[in-house]
């Protein structure tokens, strides 16, 4: 129970940092999204390489898309001094990547996880909706993330029973 309260306090602190320092938070989001895209790109490229015997067309598209994701991930990680709208743009790119990866997973045959692909598709659509909001004001999205973290932390701290 104590570790749950500690995690709630950490969530509140991180939420306050996001609200007080939105530019720092935007850079942090850029790095985190970049790392996620980079790792996802490595996994997708690897999947493309090992699936060449199953489906050559899928293998080629997955490998190329994985390499593009690796490059974009590195750009997001090391390009944190980019223009402020980059955070909003990242949401569009990540949403598009999730949707394409989900479609590839759904078309990949029985060896690929269909449930994960459907979840990726839904998340991609949700991220695209967030992108429409974030592209107009990327600093505002970091403040909203901060508020969500604070609400999560407060409700977690006040929770009497761990589920």
CSV table of N, CA and C in Angstrom, one decimal, residues 88-100 120-135:
chain,number,residue,atom,x,y,z
A,88,UNK,N,3.1,18.8,-31.4
A,88,UNK,CA,1.8,18.5,-32.1
A,88,UNK,C,2.0,17.6,-33.3
A,89,UNK,N,3.0,17.9,-34.0
A,89,UNK,CA,3.4,17.1,-35.2
A,89,UNK,C,3.7,15.7,-34.9
A,90,UNK,N,4.4,15.5,-33.8
A,90,UNK,CA,4.7,14.1,-33.3
A,90,UNK,C,3.5,13.3,-33.1
A,91,UNK,N,2.4,13.9,-32.5
A,91,UNK,CA,1.2,13.2,-32.3
A,91,UNK,C,0.6,12.7,-33.6
A,92,UNK,N,0.6,13.5,-34.7
A,92,UNK,CA,0.2,13.1,-36.0
A,92,UNK,C,1.0,11.9,-36.5
A,93,UNK,N,2.3,12.1,-36.4
A,93,UNK,CA,3.2,11.0,-36.9
A,93,UNK,C,3.0,9.7,-36.2
A,94,UNK,N,3.0,9.8,-34.8
A,94,UNK,CA,2.8,8.6,-34.0
A,94,UNK,C,1.5,8.0,-34.3
A,95,UNK,N,0.4,8.8,-34.4
A,95,UNK,CA,-0.9,8.2,-34.7
A,95,UNK,C,-0.9,7.5,-36.1
A,96,UNK,N,-0.3,8.1,-37.1
A,96,UNK,CA,-0.2,7.5,-38.4
A,96,UNK,C,0.6,6.2,-38.3
A,97,UNK,N,1.7,6.2,-37.6
A,97,UNK,CA,2.5,5.0,-37.5
A,97,UNK,C,1.7,3.9,-36.8
A,98,UNK,N,1.0,4.2,-35.8
A,98,UNK,CA,0.2,3.2,-35.1
A,98,UNK,C,-0.8,2.6,-36.0
A,99,UNK,N,-1.5,3.4,-36.8
A,99,UNK,CA,-2.5,2.9,-37.7
A,99,UNK,C,-1.9,2.1,-38.8
A,100,UNK,N,-0.8,2.5,-39.4
A,100,UNK,CA,-0.1,1.7,-40.4
A,100,UNK,C,0.4,0.3,-39.8
A,120,UNK,N,-3.8,-1.2,-31.3
A,120,UNK,CA,-3.0,-0.2,-31.9
A,120,UNK,C,-3.8,0.7,-32.9
A,121,UNK,N,-4.7,0.1,-33.6
A,121,UNK,CA,-5.6,0.9,-34.5
A,121,UNK,C,-6.4,1.9,-33.7
A,122,UNK,N,-7.0,1.5,-32.6
A,122,UNK,CA,-7.8,2.4,-31.8
A,122,UNK,C,-7.0,3.5,-31.2
A,123,UNK,N,-5.8,3.1,-30.7
A,123,UNK,CA,-4.9,4.1,-30.1
A,123,UNK,C,-4.4,5.1,-31.2
A,124,UNK,N,-4.2,4.6,-32.4
A,124,UNK,CA,-3.7,5.5,-33.4
A,124,UNK,C,-4.8,6.5,-33.8
A,125,UNK,N,-6.1,6.1,-33.8
A,125,UNK,CA,-7.2,7.0,-34.1
A,125,UNK,C,-7.3,8.0,-32.9
A,126,UNK,N,-7.2,7.6,-31.7
A,126,UNK,CA,-7.3,8.5,-30.5
A,126,UNK,C,-6.1,9.5,-30.6
A,127,UNK,N,-4.9,9.0,-30.9
A,127,UNK,CA,-3.8,9.9,-31.0
A,127,UNK,C,-3.9,11.0,-32.1
A,128,UNK,N,-4.6,10.6,-33.2
A,128,UNK,CA,-4.8,11.5,-34.3
A,128,UNK,C,-5.8,12.6,-33.8
A,129,UNK,N,-6.8,12.2,-33.0
A,129,UNK,CA,-7.7,13.3,-32.4
A,129,UNK,C,-7.0,14.2,-31.5
A,130,UNK,N,-6.1,13.6,-30.7
A,130,UNK,CA,-5.3,14.5,-29.8
A,130,UNK,C,-4.4,15.4,-30.6
A,131,UNK,N,-3.9,14.9,-31.7
A,131,UNK,CA,-3.0,15.7,-32.6
A,131,UNK,C,-3.7,16.9,-33.1
A,132,UNK,N,-5.0,16.8,-33.4
A,132,UNK,CA,-5.7,18.0,-33.9
A,132,UNK,C,-5.7,19.1,-32.8
A,133,UNK,N,-5.8,18.6,-31.6
A,133,UNK,CA,-5.8,19.6,-30.5
A,133,UNK,C,-4.4,20.1,-30.2
A,134,UNK,N,-3.5,19.2,-30.2
A,134,UNK,CA,-2.1,19.5,-29.8
A,134,UNK,C,-1.4,20.4,-30.8
A,135,UNK,N,-1.7,20.2,-32.1
A,135,UNK,CA,-1.0,21.0,-33.1
A,135,UNK,C,-1.3,22.5,-33.1
